mmCIF file of C-alpha atoms in Angstrom:
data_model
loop_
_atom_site.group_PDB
_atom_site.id
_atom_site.type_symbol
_atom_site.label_atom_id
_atom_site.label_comp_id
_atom_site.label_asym_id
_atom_site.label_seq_id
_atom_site.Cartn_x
_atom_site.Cartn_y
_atom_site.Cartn_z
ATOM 1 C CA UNK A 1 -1.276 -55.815 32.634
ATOM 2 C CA UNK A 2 -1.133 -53.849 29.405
ATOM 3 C CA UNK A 3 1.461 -53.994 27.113
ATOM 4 C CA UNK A 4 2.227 -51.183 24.425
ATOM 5 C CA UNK A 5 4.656 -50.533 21.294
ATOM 6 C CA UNK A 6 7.944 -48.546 22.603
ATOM 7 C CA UNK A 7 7.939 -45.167 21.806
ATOM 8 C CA UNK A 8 11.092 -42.743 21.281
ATOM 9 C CA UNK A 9 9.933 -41.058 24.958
ATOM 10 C CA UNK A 10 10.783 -44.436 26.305
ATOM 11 C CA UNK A 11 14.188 -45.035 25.179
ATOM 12 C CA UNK A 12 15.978 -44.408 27.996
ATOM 13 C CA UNK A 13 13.771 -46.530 30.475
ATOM 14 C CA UNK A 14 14.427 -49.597 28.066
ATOM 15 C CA UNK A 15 18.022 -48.795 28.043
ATOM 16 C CA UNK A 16 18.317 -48.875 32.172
ATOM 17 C CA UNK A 17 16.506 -52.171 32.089
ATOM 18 C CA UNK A 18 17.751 -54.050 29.492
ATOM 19 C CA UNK A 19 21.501 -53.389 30.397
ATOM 20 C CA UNK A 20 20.508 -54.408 33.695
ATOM 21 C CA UNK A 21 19.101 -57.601 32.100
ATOM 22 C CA UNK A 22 22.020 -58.593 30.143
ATOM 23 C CA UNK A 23 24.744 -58.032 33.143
ATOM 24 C CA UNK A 24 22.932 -60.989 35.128
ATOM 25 C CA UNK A 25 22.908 -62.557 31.657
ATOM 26 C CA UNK A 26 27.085 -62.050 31.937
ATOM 27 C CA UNK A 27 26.784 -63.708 35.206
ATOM 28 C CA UNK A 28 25.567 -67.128 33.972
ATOM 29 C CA UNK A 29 28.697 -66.784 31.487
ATOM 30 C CA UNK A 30 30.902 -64.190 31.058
ATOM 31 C CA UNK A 31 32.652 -64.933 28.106
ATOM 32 C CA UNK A 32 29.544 -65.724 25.994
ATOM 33 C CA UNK A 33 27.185 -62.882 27.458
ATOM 34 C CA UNK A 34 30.152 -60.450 27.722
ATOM 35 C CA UNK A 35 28.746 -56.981 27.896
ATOM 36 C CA UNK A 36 29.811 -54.821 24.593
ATOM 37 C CA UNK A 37 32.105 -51.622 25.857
ATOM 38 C CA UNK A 38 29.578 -49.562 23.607
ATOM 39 C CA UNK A 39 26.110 -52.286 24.290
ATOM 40 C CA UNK A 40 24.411 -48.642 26.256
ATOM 41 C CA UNK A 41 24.406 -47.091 22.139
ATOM 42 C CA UNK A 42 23.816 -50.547 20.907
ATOM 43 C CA UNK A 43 20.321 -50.555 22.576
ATOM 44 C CA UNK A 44 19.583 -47.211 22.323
ATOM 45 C CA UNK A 45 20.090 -47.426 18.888
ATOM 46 C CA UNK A 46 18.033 -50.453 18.432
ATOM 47 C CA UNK A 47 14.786 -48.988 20.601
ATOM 48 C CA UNK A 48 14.655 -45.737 18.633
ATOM 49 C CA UNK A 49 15.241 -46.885 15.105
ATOM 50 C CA UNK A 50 12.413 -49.792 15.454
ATOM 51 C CA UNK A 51 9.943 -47.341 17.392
ATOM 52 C CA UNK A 52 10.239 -44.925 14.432
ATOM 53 C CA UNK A 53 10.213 -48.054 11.275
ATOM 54 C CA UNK A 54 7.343 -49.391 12.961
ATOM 55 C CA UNK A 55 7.055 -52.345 10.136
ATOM 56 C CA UNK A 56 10.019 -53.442 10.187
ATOM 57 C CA UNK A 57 10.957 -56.885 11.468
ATOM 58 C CA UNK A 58 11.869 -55.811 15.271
ATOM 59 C CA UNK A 59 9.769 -54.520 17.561
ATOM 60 C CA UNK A 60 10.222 -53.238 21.210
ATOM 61 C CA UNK A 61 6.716 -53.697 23.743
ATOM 62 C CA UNK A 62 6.922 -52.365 27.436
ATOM 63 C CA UNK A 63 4.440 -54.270 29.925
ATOM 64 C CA UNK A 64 2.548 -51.997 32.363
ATOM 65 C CA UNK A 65 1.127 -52.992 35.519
ATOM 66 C CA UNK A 66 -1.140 -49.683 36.057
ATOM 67 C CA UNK A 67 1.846 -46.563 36.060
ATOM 68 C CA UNK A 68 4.527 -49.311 36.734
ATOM 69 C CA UNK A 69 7.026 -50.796 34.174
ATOM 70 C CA UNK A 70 6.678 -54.541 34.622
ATOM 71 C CA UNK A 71 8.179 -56.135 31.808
ATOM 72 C CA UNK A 72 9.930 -55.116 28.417
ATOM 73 C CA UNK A 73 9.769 -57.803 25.238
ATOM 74 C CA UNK A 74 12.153 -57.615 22.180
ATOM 75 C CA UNK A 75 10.196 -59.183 19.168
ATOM 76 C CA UNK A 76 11.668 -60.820 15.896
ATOM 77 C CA UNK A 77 8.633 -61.189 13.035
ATOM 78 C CA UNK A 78 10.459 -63.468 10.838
ATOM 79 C CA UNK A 79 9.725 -65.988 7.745
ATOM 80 C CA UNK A 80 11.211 -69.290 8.710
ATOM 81 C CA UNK A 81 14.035 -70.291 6.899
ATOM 82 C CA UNK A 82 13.721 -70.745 3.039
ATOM 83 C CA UNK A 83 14.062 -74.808 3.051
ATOM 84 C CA UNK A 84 11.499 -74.829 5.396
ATOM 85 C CA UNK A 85 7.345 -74.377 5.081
ATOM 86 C CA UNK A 86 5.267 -73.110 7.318
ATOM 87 C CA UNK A 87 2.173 -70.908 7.245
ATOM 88 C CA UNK A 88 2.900 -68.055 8.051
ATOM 89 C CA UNK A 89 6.214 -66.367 10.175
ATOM 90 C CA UNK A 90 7.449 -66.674 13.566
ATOM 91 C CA UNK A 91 7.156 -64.277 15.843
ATOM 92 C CA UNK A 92 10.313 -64.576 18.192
ATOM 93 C CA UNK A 93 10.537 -63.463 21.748
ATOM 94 C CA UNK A 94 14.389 -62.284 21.749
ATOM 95 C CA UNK A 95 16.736 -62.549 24.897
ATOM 96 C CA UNK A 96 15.927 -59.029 26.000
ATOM 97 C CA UNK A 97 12.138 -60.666 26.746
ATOM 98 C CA UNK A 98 11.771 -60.380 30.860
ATOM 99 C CA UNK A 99 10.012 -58.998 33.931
ATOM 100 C CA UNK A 100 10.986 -56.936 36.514
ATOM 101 C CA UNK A 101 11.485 -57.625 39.746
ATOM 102 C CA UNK A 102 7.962 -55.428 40.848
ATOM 103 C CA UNK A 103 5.675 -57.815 38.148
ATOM 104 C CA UNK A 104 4.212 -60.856 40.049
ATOM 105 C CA UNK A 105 4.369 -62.901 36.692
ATOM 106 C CA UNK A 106 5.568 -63.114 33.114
ATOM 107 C CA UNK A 107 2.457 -64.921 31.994
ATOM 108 C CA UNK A 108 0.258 -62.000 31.677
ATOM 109 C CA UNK A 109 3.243 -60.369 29.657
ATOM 110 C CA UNK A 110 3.427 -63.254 27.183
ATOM 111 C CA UNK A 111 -0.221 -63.755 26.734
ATOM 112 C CA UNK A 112 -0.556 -59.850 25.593
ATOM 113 C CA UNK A 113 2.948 -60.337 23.647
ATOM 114 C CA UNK A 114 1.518 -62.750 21.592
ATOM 115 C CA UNK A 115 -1.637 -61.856 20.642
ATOM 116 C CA UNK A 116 0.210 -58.625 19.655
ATOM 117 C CA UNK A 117 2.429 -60.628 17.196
ATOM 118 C CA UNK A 118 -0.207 -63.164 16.592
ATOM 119 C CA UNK A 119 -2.319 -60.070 14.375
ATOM 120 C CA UNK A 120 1.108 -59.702 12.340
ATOM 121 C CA UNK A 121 0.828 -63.155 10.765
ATOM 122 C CA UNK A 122 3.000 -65.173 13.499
ATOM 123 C CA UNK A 123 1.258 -69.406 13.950
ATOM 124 C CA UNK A 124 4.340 -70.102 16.082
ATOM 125 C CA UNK A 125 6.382 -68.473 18.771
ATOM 126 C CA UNK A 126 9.410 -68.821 19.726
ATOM 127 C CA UNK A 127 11.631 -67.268 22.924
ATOM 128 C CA UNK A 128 14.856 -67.442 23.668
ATOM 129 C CA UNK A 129 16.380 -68.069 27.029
ATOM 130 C CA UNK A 130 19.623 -68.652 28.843
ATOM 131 C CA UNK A 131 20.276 -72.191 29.961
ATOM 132 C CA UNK A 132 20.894 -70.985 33.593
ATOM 133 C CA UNK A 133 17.614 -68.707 33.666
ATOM 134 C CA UNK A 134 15.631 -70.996 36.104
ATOM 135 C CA UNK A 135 12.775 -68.183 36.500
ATOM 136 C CA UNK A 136 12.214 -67.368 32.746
ATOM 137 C CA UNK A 137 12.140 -71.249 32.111
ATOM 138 C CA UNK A 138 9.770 -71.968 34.557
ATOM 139 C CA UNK A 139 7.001 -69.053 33.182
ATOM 140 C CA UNK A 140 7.709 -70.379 29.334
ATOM 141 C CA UNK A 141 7.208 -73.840 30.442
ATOM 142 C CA UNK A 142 4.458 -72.449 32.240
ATOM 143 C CA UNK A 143 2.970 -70.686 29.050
ATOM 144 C CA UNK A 144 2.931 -74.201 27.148
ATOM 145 C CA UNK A 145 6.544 -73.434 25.366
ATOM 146 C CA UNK A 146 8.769 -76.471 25.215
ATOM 147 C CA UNK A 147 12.488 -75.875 24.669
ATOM 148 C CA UNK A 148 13.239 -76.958 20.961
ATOM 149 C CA UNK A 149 16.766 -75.885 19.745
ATOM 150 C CA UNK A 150 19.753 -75.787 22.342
ATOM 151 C CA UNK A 151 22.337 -73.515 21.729
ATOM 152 C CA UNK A 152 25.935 -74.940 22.743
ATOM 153 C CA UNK A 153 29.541 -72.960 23.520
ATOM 154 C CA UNK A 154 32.528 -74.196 24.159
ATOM 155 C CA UNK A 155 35.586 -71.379 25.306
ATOM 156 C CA UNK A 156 39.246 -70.666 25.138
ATOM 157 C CA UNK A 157 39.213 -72.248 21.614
ATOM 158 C CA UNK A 158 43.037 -73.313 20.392
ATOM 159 C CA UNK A 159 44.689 -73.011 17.178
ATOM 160 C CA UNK A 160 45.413 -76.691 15.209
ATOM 161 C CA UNK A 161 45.621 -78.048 11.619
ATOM 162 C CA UNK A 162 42.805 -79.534 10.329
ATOM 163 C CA UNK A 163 43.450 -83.639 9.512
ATOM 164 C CA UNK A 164 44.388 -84.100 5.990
ATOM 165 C CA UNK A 165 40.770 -85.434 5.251
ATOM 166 C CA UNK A 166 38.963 -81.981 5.674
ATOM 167 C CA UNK A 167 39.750 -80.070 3.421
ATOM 168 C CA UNK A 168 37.548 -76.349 2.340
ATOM 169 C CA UNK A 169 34.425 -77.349 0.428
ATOM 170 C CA UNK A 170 34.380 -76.596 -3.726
ATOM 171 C CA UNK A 171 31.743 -76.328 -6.008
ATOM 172 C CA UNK A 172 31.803 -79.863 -6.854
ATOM 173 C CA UNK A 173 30.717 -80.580 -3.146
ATOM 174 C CA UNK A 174 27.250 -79.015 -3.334
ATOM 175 C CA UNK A 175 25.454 -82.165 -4.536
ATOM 176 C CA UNK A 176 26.643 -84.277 -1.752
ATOM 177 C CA UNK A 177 26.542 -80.953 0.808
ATOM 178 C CA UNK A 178 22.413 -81.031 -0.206
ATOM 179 C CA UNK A 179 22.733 -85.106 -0.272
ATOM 180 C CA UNK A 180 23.937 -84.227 3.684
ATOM 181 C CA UNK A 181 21.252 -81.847 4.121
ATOM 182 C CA UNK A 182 18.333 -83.470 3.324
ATOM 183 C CA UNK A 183 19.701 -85.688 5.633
ATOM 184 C CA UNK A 184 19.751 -82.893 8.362
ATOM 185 C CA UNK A 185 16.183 -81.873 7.776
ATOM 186 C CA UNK A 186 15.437 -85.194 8.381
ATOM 187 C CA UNK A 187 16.437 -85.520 11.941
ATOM 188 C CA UNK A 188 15.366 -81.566 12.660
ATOM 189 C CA UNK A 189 11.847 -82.892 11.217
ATOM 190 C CA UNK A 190 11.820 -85.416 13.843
ATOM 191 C CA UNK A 191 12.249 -83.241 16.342
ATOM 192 C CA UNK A 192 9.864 -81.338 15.862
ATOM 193 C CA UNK A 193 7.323 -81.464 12.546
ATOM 194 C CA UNK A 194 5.652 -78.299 12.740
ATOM 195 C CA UNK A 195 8.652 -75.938 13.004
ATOM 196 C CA UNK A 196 10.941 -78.082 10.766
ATOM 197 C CA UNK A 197 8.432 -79.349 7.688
ATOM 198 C CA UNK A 198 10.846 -78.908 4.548
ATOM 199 C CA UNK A 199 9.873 -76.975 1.837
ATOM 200 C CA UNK A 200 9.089 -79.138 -1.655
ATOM 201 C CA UNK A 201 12.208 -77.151 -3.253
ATOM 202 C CA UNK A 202 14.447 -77.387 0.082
ATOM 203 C CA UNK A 203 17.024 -79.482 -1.948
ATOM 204 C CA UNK A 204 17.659 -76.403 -4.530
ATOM 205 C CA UNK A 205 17.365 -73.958 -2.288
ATOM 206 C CA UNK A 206 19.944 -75.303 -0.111
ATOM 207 C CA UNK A 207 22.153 -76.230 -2.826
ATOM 208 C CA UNK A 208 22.092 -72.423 -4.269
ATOM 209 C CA UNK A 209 22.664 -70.857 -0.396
ATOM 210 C CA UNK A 210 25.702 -73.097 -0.311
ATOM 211 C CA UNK A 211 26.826 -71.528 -3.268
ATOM 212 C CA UNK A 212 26.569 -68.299 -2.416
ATOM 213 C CA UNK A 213 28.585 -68.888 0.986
ATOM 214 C CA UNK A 214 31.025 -70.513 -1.092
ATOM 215 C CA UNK A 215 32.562 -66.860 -1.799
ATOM 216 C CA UNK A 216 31.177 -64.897 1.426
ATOM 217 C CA UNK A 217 34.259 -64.218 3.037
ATOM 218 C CA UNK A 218 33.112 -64.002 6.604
ATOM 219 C CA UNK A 219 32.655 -67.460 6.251
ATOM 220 C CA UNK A 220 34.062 -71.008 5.634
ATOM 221 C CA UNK A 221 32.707 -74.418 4.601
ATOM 222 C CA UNK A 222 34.654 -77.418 5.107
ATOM 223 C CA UNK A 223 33.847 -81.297 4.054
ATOM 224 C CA UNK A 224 35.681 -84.363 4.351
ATOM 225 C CA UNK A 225 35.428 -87.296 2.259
ATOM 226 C CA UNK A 226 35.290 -91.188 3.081
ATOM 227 C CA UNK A 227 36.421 -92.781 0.018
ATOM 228 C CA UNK A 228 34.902 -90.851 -2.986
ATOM 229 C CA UNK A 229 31.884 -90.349 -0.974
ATOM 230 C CA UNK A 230 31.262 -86.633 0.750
ATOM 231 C CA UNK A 231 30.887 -87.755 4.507
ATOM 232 C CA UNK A 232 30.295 -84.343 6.211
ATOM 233 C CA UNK A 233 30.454 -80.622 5.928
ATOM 234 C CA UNK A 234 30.375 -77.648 8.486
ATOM 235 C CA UNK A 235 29.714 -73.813 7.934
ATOM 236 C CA UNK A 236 31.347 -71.838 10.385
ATOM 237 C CA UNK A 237 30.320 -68.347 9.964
ATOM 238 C CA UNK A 238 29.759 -65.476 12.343
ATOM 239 C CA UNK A 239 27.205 -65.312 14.852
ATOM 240 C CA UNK A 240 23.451 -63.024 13.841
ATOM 241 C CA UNK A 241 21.653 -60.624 15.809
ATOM 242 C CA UNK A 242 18.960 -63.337 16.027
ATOM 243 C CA UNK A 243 21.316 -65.716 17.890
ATOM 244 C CA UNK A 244 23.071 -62.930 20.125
ATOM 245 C CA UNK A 245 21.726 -60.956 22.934
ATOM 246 C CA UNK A 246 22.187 -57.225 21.926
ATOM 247 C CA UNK A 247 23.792 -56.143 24.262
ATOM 248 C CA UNK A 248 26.621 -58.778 23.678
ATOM 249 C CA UNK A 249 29.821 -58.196 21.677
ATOM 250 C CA UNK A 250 29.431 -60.597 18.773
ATOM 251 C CA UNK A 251 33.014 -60.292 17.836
ATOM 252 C CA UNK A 252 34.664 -63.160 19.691
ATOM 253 C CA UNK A 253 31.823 -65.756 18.631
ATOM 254 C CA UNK A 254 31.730 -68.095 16.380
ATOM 255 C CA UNK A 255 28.405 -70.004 14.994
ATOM 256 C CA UNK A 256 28.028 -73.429 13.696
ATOM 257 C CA UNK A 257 24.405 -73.541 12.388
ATOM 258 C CA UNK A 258 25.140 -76.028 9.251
ATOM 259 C CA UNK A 259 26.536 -79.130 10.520
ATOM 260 C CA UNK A 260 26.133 -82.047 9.246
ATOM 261 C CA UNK A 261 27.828 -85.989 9.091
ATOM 262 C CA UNK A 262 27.240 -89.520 7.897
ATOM 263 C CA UNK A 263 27.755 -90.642 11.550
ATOM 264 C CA UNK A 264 24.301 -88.094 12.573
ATOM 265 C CA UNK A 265 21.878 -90.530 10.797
ATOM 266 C CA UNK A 266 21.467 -92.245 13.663
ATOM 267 C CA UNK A 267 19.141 -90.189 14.121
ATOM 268 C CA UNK A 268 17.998 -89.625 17.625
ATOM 269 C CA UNK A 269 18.930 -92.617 19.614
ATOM 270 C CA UNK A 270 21.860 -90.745 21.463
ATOM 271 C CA UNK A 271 24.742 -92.482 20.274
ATOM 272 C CA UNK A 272 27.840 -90.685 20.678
ATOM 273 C CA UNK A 273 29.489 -89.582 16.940
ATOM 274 C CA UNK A 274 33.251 -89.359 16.683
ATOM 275 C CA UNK A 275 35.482 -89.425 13.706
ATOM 276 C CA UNK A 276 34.724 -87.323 10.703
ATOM 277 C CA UNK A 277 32.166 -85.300 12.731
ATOM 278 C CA UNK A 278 35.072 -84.390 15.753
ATOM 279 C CA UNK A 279 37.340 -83.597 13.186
ATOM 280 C CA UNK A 280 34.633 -81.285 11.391
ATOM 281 C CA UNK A 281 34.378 -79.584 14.601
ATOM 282 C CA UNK A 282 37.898 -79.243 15.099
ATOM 283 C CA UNK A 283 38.219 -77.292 11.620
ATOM 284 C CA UNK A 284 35.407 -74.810 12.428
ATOM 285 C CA UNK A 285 37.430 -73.781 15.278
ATOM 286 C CA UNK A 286 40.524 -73.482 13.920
ATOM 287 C CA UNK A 287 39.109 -71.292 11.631
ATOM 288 C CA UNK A 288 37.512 -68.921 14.210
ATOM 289 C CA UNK A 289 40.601 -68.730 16.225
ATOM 290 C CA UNK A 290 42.168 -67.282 12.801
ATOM 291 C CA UNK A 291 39.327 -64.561 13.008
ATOM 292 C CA UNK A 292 40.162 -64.008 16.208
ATOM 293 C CA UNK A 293 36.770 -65.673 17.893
ATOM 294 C CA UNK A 294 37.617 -67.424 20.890
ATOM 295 C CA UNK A 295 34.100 -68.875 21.354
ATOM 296 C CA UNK A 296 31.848 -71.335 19.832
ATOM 297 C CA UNK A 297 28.239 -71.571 19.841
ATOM 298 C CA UNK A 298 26.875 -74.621 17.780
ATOM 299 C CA UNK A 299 22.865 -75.332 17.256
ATOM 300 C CA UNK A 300 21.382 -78.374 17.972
ATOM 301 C CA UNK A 301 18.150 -79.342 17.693
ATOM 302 C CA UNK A 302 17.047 -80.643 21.382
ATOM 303 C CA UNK A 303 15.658 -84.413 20.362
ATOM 304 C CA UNK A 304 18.617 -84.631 17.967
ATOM 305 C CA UNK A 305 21.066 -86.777 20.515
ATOM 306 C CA UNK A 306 23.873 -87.968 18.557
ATOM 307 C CA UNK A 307 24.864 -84.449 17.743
ATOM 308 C CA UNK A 308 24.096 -83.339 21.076
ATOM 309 C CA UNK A 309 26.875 -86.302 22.655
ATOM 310 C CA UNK A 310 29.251 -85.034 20.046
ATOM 311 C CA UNK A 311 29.128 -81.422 20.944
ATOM 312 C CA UNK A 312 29.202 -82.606 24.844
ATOM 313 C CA UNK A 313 32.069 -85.034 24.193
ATOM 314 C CA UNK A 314 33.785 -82.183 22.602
ATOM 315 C CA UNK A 315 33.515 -79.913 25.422
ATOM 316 C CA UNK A 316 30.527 -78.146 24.716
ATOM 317 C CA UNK A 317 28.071 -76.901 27.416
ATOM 318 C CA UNK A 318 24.159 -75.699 26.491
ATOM 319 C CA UNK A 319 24.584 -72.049 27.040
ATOM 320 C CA UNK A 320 21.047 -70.815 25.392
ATOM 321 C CA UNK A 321 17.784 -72.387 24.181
ATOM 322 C CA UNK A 322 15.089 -71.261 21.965
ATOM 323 C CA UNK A 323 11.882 -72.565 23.380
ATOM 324 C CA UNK A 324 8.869 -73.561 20.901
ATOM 325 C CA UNK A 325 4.899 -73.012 21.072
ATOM 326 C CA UNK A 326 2.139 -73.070 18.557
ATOM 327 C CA UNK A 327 -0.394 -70.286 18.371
ATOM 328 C CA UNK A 328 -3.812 -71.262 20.105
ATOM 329 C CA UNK A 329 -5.946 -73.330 18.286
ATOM 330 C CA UNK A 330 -3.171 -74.918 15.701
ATOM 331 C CA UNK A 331 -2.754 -78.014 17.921
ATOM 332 C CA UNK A 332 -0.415 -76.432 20.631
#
């Protein structure tokens, strides 16, 4: 198998394919993986502006199995995020990352994937995958890639009033929003030390992004206190292309990435949270029902359990998961 940069010639092959891909991602859930009215321009858009930037942080590979189109990958080269270190970037294998039906394996497609991305700098990879993709788990698995982050929706969200304890964050919050973050980094270091190491200045640069999304207005931050104390905060914010497949209609989605509560330090022992965390929760999606966002996707680190059991206990399903692998020879 030989796999090759996308070209402007192949546009339209990668169009065909890839909306095929993403309607049997609708079937696993159609109100998450909702087909955009205009996802055929979407794509089309996407293939020929990143076959013509060439450096730019997409990139589009076709797999070829002698004159047969075997597999197409979608490829994020990305720096990890800015309270994290790690060596180098991650290269990330997108949803619209699959085989055909006529390729005998996706193996051979990641091996020559990666090696690809591995000359751009990438010492992990990452891939995304739906929850209900039993196929495309099995051949990352396969590969050595161990699911890492799950990626959990919960529908039909309803309007309510936040309890009189959360209230929207201020700018005298952002000490004990990085007190809670540090705290966060913590557990997401636990779970996994090589994708999660903080940076030495992750405290100030969390504390100035907080800031900023203090007056973004596609956003909203909300904390809660327990006495004087700053007990928990939330971001909800719209969902990013790096979360979404693309040919999905972002609109009606919400994201909580940033969540975090006294009642998480439990760290990883399972326990179920309740209380200032739930009613967190229950703010973001308020908030997103005002924005007209009907869904909810929250992130979760995988070995991070008391979260997990709060999402679950909330009504949250795992709808996605990005799956984790070091490059060859740093230990993976």
């Amino acid at each position: 198998m030989q796999v090759r940069r996308a070209s402007h010639g192949d546009t339209g092959d990668v169009v065909r394919l890839v909306l095929d891909d993403a309607r049997k991602r609708e079937r696993f859930d159609p109100l998450l993986w909702r087909v955009a009215d205009d996802a055929h321009s979407r794509v089309e858009i996407s293939v020929s502006r990143d076959a013509a930037q060439g450096g730019g942080p997409f990139h589009w590979f076709l797999a070829e199995d002698g004159e047969t189109l075997a597999g197409i990958a979608h490829v994020a080269i990305i720096p990890c995020p800015p309270v994290y270190a790690l060596s180098g970037v991650a290269g990330v294998l997108l949803d619209e990352t699959f085989v055909t039906p006529a390729a005998h394996t996706m193996d051979a497609m990641l091996a020559a994937v990666e090696a690809e991305i591995e000359k751009k700098g990438a010492v992990i990879f990452l891939a995304a995958c739906a929850e209900a993709d039993d196929a495309k788990i099995q051949a990352l698995e396969n590969r050595g890639y161990r699911a890492t982050t799950s990626y959990f929706a919960r529908h039909s969200l309803q309007a309510s009033s936040p309890p009189s304890h959360v209230r929207r964050a201020a700018a005298g919050d952002l000490g004990g929003m990085a007190r809670l973050g540090r705290m966060s980094r913590d557990r997401h270091r636990e779970a996994n030390r090589v994708m999660w190491h903080p940076h030495p200045d992750a405290d100030a640069r969390f504390a100035y992004w907080m800031k900023q999304s203090l007056d973004l207005a596609d956003r909203s931050i909300f904390v809660t206190e327990n006495a004087a104390t700053l007990s928990g905060f939330v971001v909800a914010q719209p969902a990013s292309p790096l979360q979404i497949a693309l040919a999905t209609d972002p609109a009606p989605i919400g994201l909580i990435d940033d969540f975090c509560a006294m009642e998480f330090a439990a760290s990883l022992d399972g326990r179920i949270a309740g209380g200032v965390a739930r009613d967190l929760l229950l703010a973001a999606e308020a908030d997103f029902v005002s924005r007209a966002k009907p869904s909810a996707m929250a992130i979760c680190p995988t070995g991070w359990t008391a979260k997990a059991s709060l999402l679950r206990s909330c009504g949250y399903r795992i709808a996605n998961h990005w799956f984790f692998r070091e490059r060859s020879g740093t230990g993976g």
